[in-house]
Amino acid sequence: MQMTGAEIMVKILAEEGVSTVFGYPGGAILPFYDALRESSIQHILTAHEQGAAHAADGFARASGKVGVCIATSGPGATNLVTGLATAFLDSTPVVAITGQVQRALIGHDAFQEVDITGITMPITKHNFLVKKPESLAQTLRLAFQLAKEGRPGPVLVDVPRDVQTAVLEYTPDKLRELPPVLPDQAQVDAAIAAINKAQRPVMLVGGGVINADAEYDAMHLCEKLRIPVVSTLMGLGAISAYRSLFLGMTGLHGHERANNAVKEADLILAVGSRFNDRVTGERSSYSANKTIIHLDIDPAELDKNIDSSIGITGSMNLTLNQLEKGSVPHDLSAWWERIASWPGMDDDAGQEEAPEFFKALNPVIKDKDYIITTDVGQHQMWAAQHLKIQFARQWITSGGLGTMGFGLPAAMGAQLARPKSRVISLSGDGGFKMTGSELFTIASNKLPVIAIVFNNSGLGMIRQLQTVQFDKRFTACEMPGYMDFVKYAQAFGIEGEHVAAPEELAAALERAMQTNAPYLIEVTLDPANMVQPMVAPGLGINDFVKFEKKN
């Protein structure tokens, strides 16, 4: 069958089951857009290419499928960079397709020419410049396979304009599926022996559990053994926050009970966590006097940040099933009594009022079909600490890169991935200003995203760090509240309201969820609020900052 390269690109997307793509056209990608016009694939025109990348990321995280974003050459491609880096550090399967100038012009500083494969090499799982039209189809098929197999991640395919317009033969084909990687049995047996003799074990669940769809396997293991469970920021939802085994989030802003348990454990079973610096604090004290069992699909992660006693790569589902079969429940009552002596998730965090806003949301969303997305900053940490996430893929946040502006476009993608779910985007006033123009995309596509903006008239986390680390020498963190976010939303035809108390926020969210339309809620917060607990910089996981008490 004779087809143009652009038509083949669209055909491959259909082969891969792609229903929605996010993008922004330009000259170098126009042949593809012309072919897309004849397709049933839904194209979402975003307000900015960064929004397209984050939306594809949110789509992938909400659905478990590969998200797709499109951009033209030059500035279109470079505007994807932050979104690709976000997906790379959080292991999200995304395929980015970019247009490129004609092959004869590459390397001659042509209009809107950049070396996007060179630029994105460190922040993609792999990338391709398609130099031969006959390799286009298999390259795209390989891109999708690479994005989702093993440790997921973003893959970029750069397609010159004349490759898109070339006429060539199209042959339907399918790449051979890669078999699951089997864990090393000797390491599994060693892990079982260590688990069976541990007196103070803790299971640490990370985002890899969710990426592998292994949350039920992890839950069955910890339920069988009655092992306390802590979560990284990315692992929230792998174990329901309402389960008695769940101690909360661990790390820089982790719950005291969770961090204390990690500190005093004699064994940590880490499942799908990278052990990054926000999780461990000072590394030598983190791993001291304990056995570390590390399960990860990526062998490069083993011993990279924390030396593991037992490292296991391979299918997480198979590994967890084997651990469950071989492990034997034993008495951990003394350990649970010790854990109960520390402050828990529901205990008050200092004298701050901000956590009450997030706690007030729990009765509204409990047992509902919802998805929470966040930006980055104080609101993100309060949400992680105080929202009770029940299921995997209900929590979407930028963990590794910490990308401000991520929440709203990610919510847009999540809503398109799961139209029956109600998606709630949480942002601070700083991050919302970065990508708030995606309200235009939300409004024009009638997406019922609920955006909640926590307005403390500044960069709250910067203010907090300058309080802790720079003796309150505040610099470039104040943003006086000249902007009315509700009026901003109304400019796009989106209704909204202002609230100033936790019960008002809960009532506003109830009203918003009863509509089938986008809605914005602006919450006024006292800038003096600090995220507590907070681990002191450079110290151990349970060495907490002592904040001044309010009068």
Short mmCIF file of C-alpha atoms in Angstrom, two decimals, residues 57-460:
data_model
loop_
_atom_site.label_atom_id
_atom_site.label_comp_id
_atom_site.label_asym_id
_atom_site.label_seq_id
_atom_site.Cartn_x
_atom_site.Cartn_y
_atom_site.Cartn_z
CA ASP A 57 2.35 12.71 30.94
CA GLY A 58 -0.89 13.06 32.92
CA PHE A 59 -2.73 10.94 30.34
CA ALA A 60 -0.12 8.19 30.71
CA ARG A 61 -0.10 8.22 34.51
CA ALA A 62 -3.89 8.14 34.76
CA SER A 63 -4.37 5.41 32.17
CA GLY A 64 -1.22 3.29 32.31
CA LYS A 65 -0.92 3.73 28.53
CA VAL A 66 1.62 5.68 26.48
CA GLY A 67 0.93 9.42 26.25
CA VAL A 68 1.68 11.21 22.98
CA CYS A 69 2.65 14.83 22.32
CA ILE A 70 3.41 16.58 19.05
CA ALA A 71 5.45 19.69 18.24
CA THR A 72 7.15 21.35 15.33
CA SER A 73 10.88 21.95 14.96
CA GLY A 74 12.91 24.61 16.75
CA PRO A 75 11.05 26.36 19.56
CA GLY A 76 8.16 23.92 19.36
CA ALA A 77 10.51 21.03 20.10
CA THR A 78 12.50 22.87 22.76
CA ASN A 79 9.28 23.81 24.57
CA LEU A 80 8.77 20.09 25.19
CA VAL A 81 12.04 19.76 27.10
CA THR A 82 10.74 20.45 30.62
CA GLY A 83 7.86 18.05 30.12
CA LEU A 84 10.15 15.32 28.82
CA ALA A 85 12.54 15.77 31.74
CA THR A 86 9.57 15.55 34.11
CA ALA A 87 8.43 12.28 32.52
CA PHE A 88 11.99 10.91 32.47
CA LEU A 89 12.65 11.41 36.17
CA ASP A 90 9.25 9.99 37.11
CA SER A 91 9.46 7.05 34.65
CA THR A 92 6.37 7.95 32.62
CA PRO A 93 5.83 6.38 29.17
CA VAL A 94 5.54 9.25 26.68
CA VAL A 95 6.25 9.37 22.95
CA ALA A 96 7.07 12.84 21.62
CA ILE A 97 6.93 13.34 17.85
CA THR A 98 8.65 16.45 16.51
CA GLY A 99 8.94 17.86 13.02
CA GLN A 100 12.38 18.68 11.67
CA VAL A 101 13.63 20.71 8.71
CA GLN A 102 14.30 18.86 5.46
CA ARG A 103 17.24 16.48 5.57
CA ALA A 104 19.31 18.56 3.14
CA LEU A 105 19.04 21.56 5.48
CA ILE A 106 20.04 19.79 8.69
CA GLY A 107 23.27 21.26 10.04
CA HIS A 108 22.96 24.50 8.06
CA ASP A 109 21.23 26.63 10.71
CA ALA A 110 17.98 26.58 8.75
CA PHE A 111 14.93 28.44 9.99
CA GLN A 112 13.63 26.77 13.18
CA GLU A 113 16.32 24.11 13.13
CA VAL A 114 17.67 22.75 16.42
CA ASP A 115 19.35 19.47 17.25
CA ILE A 116 16.49 18.25 19.42
CA THR A 117 17.87 14.69 19.65
CA GLY A 118 21.13 16.09 21.01
CA ILE A 119 19.29 18.40 23.40
CA THR A 120 17.03 15.66 24.78
CA MET A 121 19.52 12.80 24.88
CA PRO A 122 20.05 13.06 28.68
CA ILE A 123 16.31 13.35 29.44
CA THR A 124 14.80 10.66 27.25
CA LYS A 125 14.97 6.91 27.48
CA HIS A 126 15.93 6.97 23.81
CA ASN A 127 15.49 9.28 20.84
CA PHE A 128 15.62 8.99 17.06
CA LEU A 129 16.24 11.23 14.05
CA VAL A 130 14.56 9.45 11.13
CA LYS A 131 16.97 9.84 8.21
CA LYS A 132 15.45 7.21 5.89
CA PRO A 133 11.74 7.18 5.00
CA GLU A 134 11.71 3.37 4.84
CA SER A 135 12.74 3.16 8.53
CA LEU A 136 9.95 5.48 9.73
CA ALA A 137 7.31 2.86 10.55
CA GLN A 138 9.59 0.53 12.51
CA THR A 139 11.19 3.46 14.33
CA LEU A 140 7.80 4.63 15.59
CA ARG A 141 6.83 1.09 16.61
CA LEU A 142 10.12 0.75 18.48
CA ALA A 143 9.55 4.11 20.19
CA PHE A 144 6.29 2.86 21.71
CA GLN A 145 7.87 -0.41 22.78
CA LEU A 146 10.79 1.34 24.43
CA ALA A 147 8.53 3.85 26.19
CA LYS A 148 6.52 1.17 27.99
CA GLU A 149 8.84 -1.86 28.34
CA GLY A 150 11.05 -2.33 31.42
CA ARG A 151 11.42 0.92 33.28
CA PRO A 152 9.03 3.27 31.41
CA GLY A 153 10.13 6.63 30.12
CA PRO A 154 9.84 9.22 27.34
CA VAL A 155 11.05 8.55 23.80
CA LEU A 156 11.38 11.26 21.13
CA VAL A 157 11.11 10.72 17.37
CA ASP A 158 12.30 13.62 15.19
CA VAL A 159 10.92 13.40 11.64
CA PRO A 160 12.24 15.68 8.85
CA ARG A 161 9.56 17.30 6.71
CA ASP A 162 10.63 15.53 3.53
CA VAL A 163 10.42 12.15 5.29
CA GLN A 164 6.81 13.03 6.10
CA THR A 165 6.06 13.87 2.44
CA ALA A 166 7.93 10.90 0.93
CA VAL A 167 5.75 8.23 -0.71
CA LEU A 168 6.63 4.67 0.22
CA GLU A 169 5.21 1.24 0.77
CA TYR A 170 3.42 0.61 4.05
CA THR A 171 3.47 -2.92 5.48
CA PRO A 172 1.49 -3.78 8.63
CA ASP A 173 3.78 -5.31 11.22
CA LYS A 174 4.16 -5.74 14.95
CA LEU A 175 7.31 -5.93 17.02
CA ARG A 176 7.89 -9.04 19.09
CA GLU A 177 6.86 -8.47 22.69
CA LEU A 178 9.74 -8.73 25.11
CA PRO A 179 9.39 -11.51 27.71
CA PRO A 180 9.28 -10.53 31.40
CA VAL A 181 12.65 -10.43 33.14
CA LEU A 182 12.76 -13.17 35.75
CA PRO A 183 14.25 -12.37 39.16
CA ASP A 184 17.34 -14.22 40.36
CA GLN A 185 16.07 -17.09 42.50
CA ALA A 186 19.05 -17.04 44.87
CA GLN A 187 18.43 -13.37 45.65
CA VAL A 188 14.72 -14.03 46.14
CA ASP A 189 15.50 -16.88 48.55
CA ALA A 190 17.90 -14.62 50.47
CA ALA A 191 15.22 -11.93 50.70
CA ILE A 192 12.66 -14.43 52.01
CA ALA A 193 15.10 -15.61 54.70
CA ALA A 194 15.81 -12.02 55.78
CA ILE A 195 12.10 -11.10 55.89
CA ASN A 196 11.24 -14.19 57.94
CA LYS A 197 13.72 -13.32 60.70
CA ALA A 198 13.17 -9.53 60.79
CA GLN A 199 11.71 -8.17 64.04
CA ARG A 200 11.23 -4.56 62.89
CA PRO A 201 10.49 -4.71 59.14
CA VAL A 202 9.11 -1.85 57.02
CA MET A 203 7.91 -1.98 53.42
CA LEU A 204 8.75 1.14 51.40
CA VAL A 205 6.57 1.51 48.29
CA GLY A 206 7.62 3.84 45.46
CA GLY A 207 6.29 4.90 42.11
CA GLY A 208 7.66 1.75 40.48
CA VAL A 209 4.93 -0.26 42.19
CA ILE A 210 2.29 1.78 40.36
CA ASN A 211 4.17 1.74 37.04
CA ALA A 212 4.31 -2.06 37.23
CA ASP A 213 0.62 -2.37 38.21
CA ALA A 214 1.94 -4.32 41.20
CA GLU A 215 0.00 -2.55 43.96
CA TYR A 216 -2.17 -5.58 44.75
CA ASP A 217 0.84 -7.88 44.88
CA ALA A 218 2.52 -5.50 47.34
CA MET A 219 -0.64 -5.23 49.41
CA HIS A 220 -1.08 -9.01 49.62
CA LEU A 221 2.48 -9.43 50.90
CA CYS A 222 2.26 -6.76 53.59
CA GLU A 223 -1.22 -7.92 54.67
CA LYS A 224 -0.03 -11.51 55.03
CA LEU A 225 2.91 -10.51 57.22
CA ARG A 226 1.30 -7.48 58.90
CA ILE A 227 4.33 -5.38 57.88
CA PRO A 228 4.03 -1.61 58.37
CA VAL A 229 4.10 0.29 55.08
CA VAL A 230 5.50 3.72 54.26
CA SER A 231 5.33 5.47 50.89
CA THR A 232 7.48 7.81 48.88
CA LEU A 233 5.79 10.84 47.32
CA MET A 234 5.44 8.92 44.03
CA GLY A 235 4.14 5.77 45.70
CA LEU A 236 1.06 7.34 47.28
CA GLY A 237 -2.02 5.30 46.39
CA ALA A 238 -0.16 2.01 46.02
CA ILE A 239 -1.50 1.21 49.49
CA SER A 240 -4.72 2.87 50.61
CA ALA A 241 -4.15 5.56 53.24
CA TYR A 242 -7.16 4.13 55.09
CA ARG A 243 -5.44 0.78 55.74
CA SER A 244 -4.18 0.26 59.28
CA LEU A 245 -0.78 -0.91 57.99
CA PHE A 246 -0.09 2.42 56.29
CA LEU A 247 2.06 4.77 58.37
CA GLY A 248 2.16 7.62 55.83
CA MET A 249 4.71 9.27 53.58
CA THR A 250 8.39 9.12 54.40
CA GLY A 251 11.13 11.55 53.44
CA LEU A 252 11.95 15.24 53.73
CA HIS A 253 8.36 16.16 54.67
CA GLY A 254 7.35 12.68 55.76
CA HIS A 255 5.14 11.86 58.72
CA GLU A 256 6.97 11.44 62.02
CA ARG A 257 5.67 7.91 62.51
CA ALA A 258 6.77 6.86 59.03
CA ASN A 259 10.24 8.41 59.33
CA ASN A 260 10.81 7.05 62.83
CA ALA A 261 9.81 3.57 61.68
CA VAL A 262 12.31 3.72 58.81
CA LYS A 263 15.02 4.94 61.17
CA GLU A 264 14.48 2.16 63.73
CA ALA A 265 13.68 -0.68 61.32
CA ASP A 266 16.00 -3.68 61.14
CA LEU A 267 14.84 -4.40 57.57
CA ILE A 268 13.55 -2.20 54.76
CA LEU A 269 11.85 -3.90 51.82
CA ALA A 270 12.05 -1.15 49.18
CA VAL A 271 9.76 -1.81 46.23
CA GLY A 272 10.12 0.44 43.18
CA SER A 273 11.88 3.34 44.90
CA ARG A 274 15.04 5.12 43.69
CA PHE A 275 16.17 6.09 47.22
CA ASN A 276 16.66 9.69 46.10
CA ASP A 277 17.91 12.35 48.51
CA ARG A 278 14.38 13.55 49.40
CA VAL A 279 13.59 10.04 50.66
CA THR A 280 16.77 9.20 52.55
CA GLY A 281 18.18 12.37 54.07
CA GLU A 282 21.77 11.68 55.18
CA ARG A 283 22.50 8.36 53.50
CA SER A 284 24.95 6.64 55.82
CA SER A 285 22.65 6.96 58.83
CA TYR A 286 19.67 5.93 56.70
CA SER A 287 21.00 2.46 55.99
CA ALA A 288 22.90 1.92 59.24
CA ASN A 289 22.12 -1.22 61.26
CA LYS A 290 19.52 -2.60 58.89
CA THR A 291 19.08 -4.99 56.01
CA ILE A 292 18.09 -3.27 52.76
CA ILE A 293 16.20 -5.37 50.21
CA HIS A 294 15.78 -3.39 46.99
CA LEU A 295 13.37 -4.44 44.21
CA ASP A 296 13.60 -2.46 40.97
CA ILE A 297 13.11 -3.15 37.26
CA ASP A 298 16.17 -1.05 36.45
CA PRO A 299 19.47 -2.67 37.53
CA ALA A 300 21.15 0.75 37.34
CA GLU A 301 19.17 1.84 40.40
CA LEU A 302 20.56 -0.91 42.64
CA ASP A 303 23.33 0.44 44.89
CA LYS A 304 23.24 3.83 43.11
CA ASN A 305 22.12 5.86 46.13
CA ILE A 306 21.90 3.32 48.95
CA ASP A 307 23.93 0.11 49.13
CA SER A 308 21.49 -2.77 49.26
CA SER A 309 22.07 -5.95 51.18
CA ILE A 310 19.95 -7.84 48.64
CA GLY A 311 19.19 -6.35 45.23
CA ILE A 312 16.61 -7.93 42.93
CA THR A 313 15.80 -6.89 39.37
CA GLY A 314 13.10 -8.36 37.18
CA SER A 315 9.33 -8.46 37.05
CA MET A 316 8.05 -6.84 40.22
CA ASN A 317 4.80 -8.80 40.13
CA LEU A 318 6.63 -12.13 39.92
CA THR A 319 9.10 -11.14 42.62
CA LEU A 320 6.43 -10.01 45.07
CA ASN A 321 4.42 -13.18 44.44
CA GLN A 322 7.47 -15.30 45.22
CA LEU A 323 8.20 -13.32 48.38
CA GLU A 324 4.61 -13.80 49.51
CA LYS A 325 4.68 -17.56 48.91
CA GLY A 326 7.95 -18.04 50.76
CA SER A 327 7.44 -15.71 53.70
CA VAL A 328 6.02 -16.80 57.05
CA PRO A 329 4.00 -14.51 59.37
CA HIS A 330 5.56 -14.02 62.79
CA ASP A 331 4.88 -11.96 65.89
CA LEU A 332 5.53 -8.23 65.31
CA SER A 333 3.42 -6.98 68.23
CA ALA A 334 6.36 -5.35 70.05
CA TRP A 335 7.26 -3.47 66.88
CA TRP A 336 3.70 -2.26 66.39
CA GLU A 337 3.56 -1.08 70.02
CA ARG A 338 6.72 0.94 69.44
CA ILE A 339 5.25 2.46 66.26
CA ALA A 340 2.04 3.42 68.06
CA SER A 341 4.07 5.57 70.48
CA TRP A 342 4.95 8.07 67.71
CA PRO A 343 2.66 10.78 66.28
CA GLY A 344 0.56 9.43 63.40
CA MET A 345 -0.82 10.82 60.13
CA ASP A 346 -3.95 12.23 61.74
CA ASP A 347 -2.18 14.04 64.56
CA ASP A 348 -1.98 17.83 64.32
CA ALA A 349 1.09 19.17 62.53
CA GLY A 350 2.34 22.02 64.69
CA GLN A 351 -0.03 24.97 64.92
CA GLU A 352 -0.50 25.51 61.18
CA GLU A 353 -3.95 26.07 59.70
CA ALA A 354 -3.07 25.04 56.13
CA PRO A 355 -3.31 21.26 56.75
CA GLU A 356 -6.94 21.70 57.79
CA PHE A 357 -7.86 22.75 54.23
CA PHE A 358 -6.52 19.46 52.88
CA LYS A 359 -8.03 17.33 55.64
CA ALA A 360 -11.39 18.93 54.86
CA LEU A 361 -11.26 17.49 51.33
CA ASN A 362 -11.07 13.85 52.47
CA PRO A 363 -14.77 13.36 53.33
CA VAL A 364 -15.71 14.93 49.99
CA ILE A 365 -13.54 12.68 47.80
CA LYS A 366 -13.60 9.45 49.82
CA ASP A 367 -14.83 6.48 47.76
CA LYS A 368 -15.40 8.75 44.75
CA ASP A 369 -13.88 8.16 41.32
CA TYR A 370 -11.33 10.98 41.50
CA ILE A 371 -7.80 11.88 40.44
CA ILE A 372 -5.62 14.45 42.20
CA THR A 373 -2.88 16.30 40.32
CA THR A 374 -0.54 18.81 41.92
CA ASP A 375 2.00 21.45 41.11
CA VAL A 376 5.14 21.65 43.25
CA GLY A 377 5.67 23.43 46.54
CA GLN A 378 4.02 23.71 49.94
CA HIS A 379 0.55 22.77 48.70
CA GLN A 380 2.04 19.60 47.18
CA MET A 381 3.54 18.53 50.50
CA TRP A 382 0.39 19.36 52.49
CA ALA A 383 -1.64 17.35 50.00
CA ALA A 384 0.77 14.41 50.21
CA GLN A 385 0.70 14.51 54.00
CA HIS A 386 -3.01 15.00 54.60
CA LEU A 387 -5.02 13.74 51.62
CA LYS A 388 -5.95 10.09 51.99
CA ILE A 389 -5.27 8.61 48.57
CA GLN A 390 -7.06 5.27 48.21
CA PHE A 391 -5.96 3.73 44.91
CA ALA A 392 -3.09 3.69 42.45
CA ARG A 393 -3.21 6.31 39.68
CA GLN A 394 -5.37 8.63 41.80
CA TRP A 395 -2.30 10.72 42.66
CA ILE A 396 -0.31 12.46 39.90
CA THR A 397 2.54 14.76 40.85
CA SER A 398 6.00 15.80 39.67
CA GLY A 399 8.41 14.11 42.05
CA GLY A 400 11.87 13.82 40.52
CA LEU A 401 12.10 17.11 38.65
CA GLY A 402 9.76 19.14 40.88
CA THR A 403 8.14 20.98 37.97
CA MET A 404 6.09 24.03 38.83
CA GLY A 405 3.20 24.40 36.40
CA PHE A 406 2.77 20.62 36.05
CA GLY A 407 -0.59 20.24 37.80
CA LEU A 408 -3.11 21.92 35.50
CA PRO A 409 -1.97 20.49 32.13
CA ALA A 410 -1.47 17.07 33.75
CA ALA A 411 -5.06 17.28 35.00
CA MET A 412 -6.16 18.02 31.46
CA GLY A 413 -4.47 14.86 30.20
CA ALA A 414 -5.78 12.75 33.07
CA GLN A 415 -9.34 13.93 32.42
CA LEU A 416 -9.12 12.90 28.76
CA ALA A 417 -7.64 9.54 29.75
CA ARG A 418 -10.42 8.82 32.24
CA PRO A 419 -13.46 10.90 31.31
CA LYS A 420 -15.67 9.27 33.97
CA SER A 421 -13.30 10.30 36.78
CA ARG A 422 -13.38 13.74 38.38
CA VAL A 423 -9.96 15.34 38.14
CA ILE A 424 -8.94 17.90 40.77
CA SER A 425 -5.86 20.03 40.12
CA LEU A 426 -4.09 21.54 43.14
CA SER A 427 -1.75 24.49 42.57
CA GLY A 428 -0.05 27.30 44.40
CA ASP A 429 -0.42 30.81 43.06
CA GLY A 430 3.17 30.76 41.77
CA GLY A 431 2.93 27.56 39.74
CA PHE A 432 -0.54 28.31 38.46
CA LYS A 433 0.70 31.48 36.81
CA MET A 434 3.15 29.42 34.77
CA THR A 435 0.62 27.27 32.90
CA GLY A 436 -2.75 28.77 33.86
CA SER A 437 -3.35 29.59 30.20
CA GLU A 438 -4.26 25.92 29.75
CA LEU A 439 -7.63 26.93 31.20
CA PHE A 440 -8.27 27.94 27.59
CA THR A 441 -7.71 24.33 26.48
CA ILE A 442 -9.85 23.01 29.31
CA ALA A 443 -12.68 25.41 28.50
CA SER A 444 -12.56 24.93 24.74
CA ASN A 445 -12.74 21.14 25.16
CA LYS A 446 -15.36 21.32 27.92
CA LEU A 447 -13.24 19.25 30.31
CA PRO A 448 -14.74 19.18 33.82
CA VAL A 449 -11.41 19.75 35.59
CA ILE A 450 -11.66 21.34 39.03
CA ALA A 451 -8.74 23.69 39.70
CA ILE A 452 -7.99 24.66 43.30
CA VAL A 453 -5.45 27.47 43.68
CA PHE A 454 -3.91 27.97 47.14
CA ASN A 455 -2.96 31.63 47.18
CA ASN A 456 -0.44 32.71 49.81
CA SER A 457 0.77 35.66 47.74
CA GLY A 458 4.20 34.23 47.17
CA LEU A 459 6.49 31.30 46.56
CA GLY A 460 5.67 29.48 49.76
#
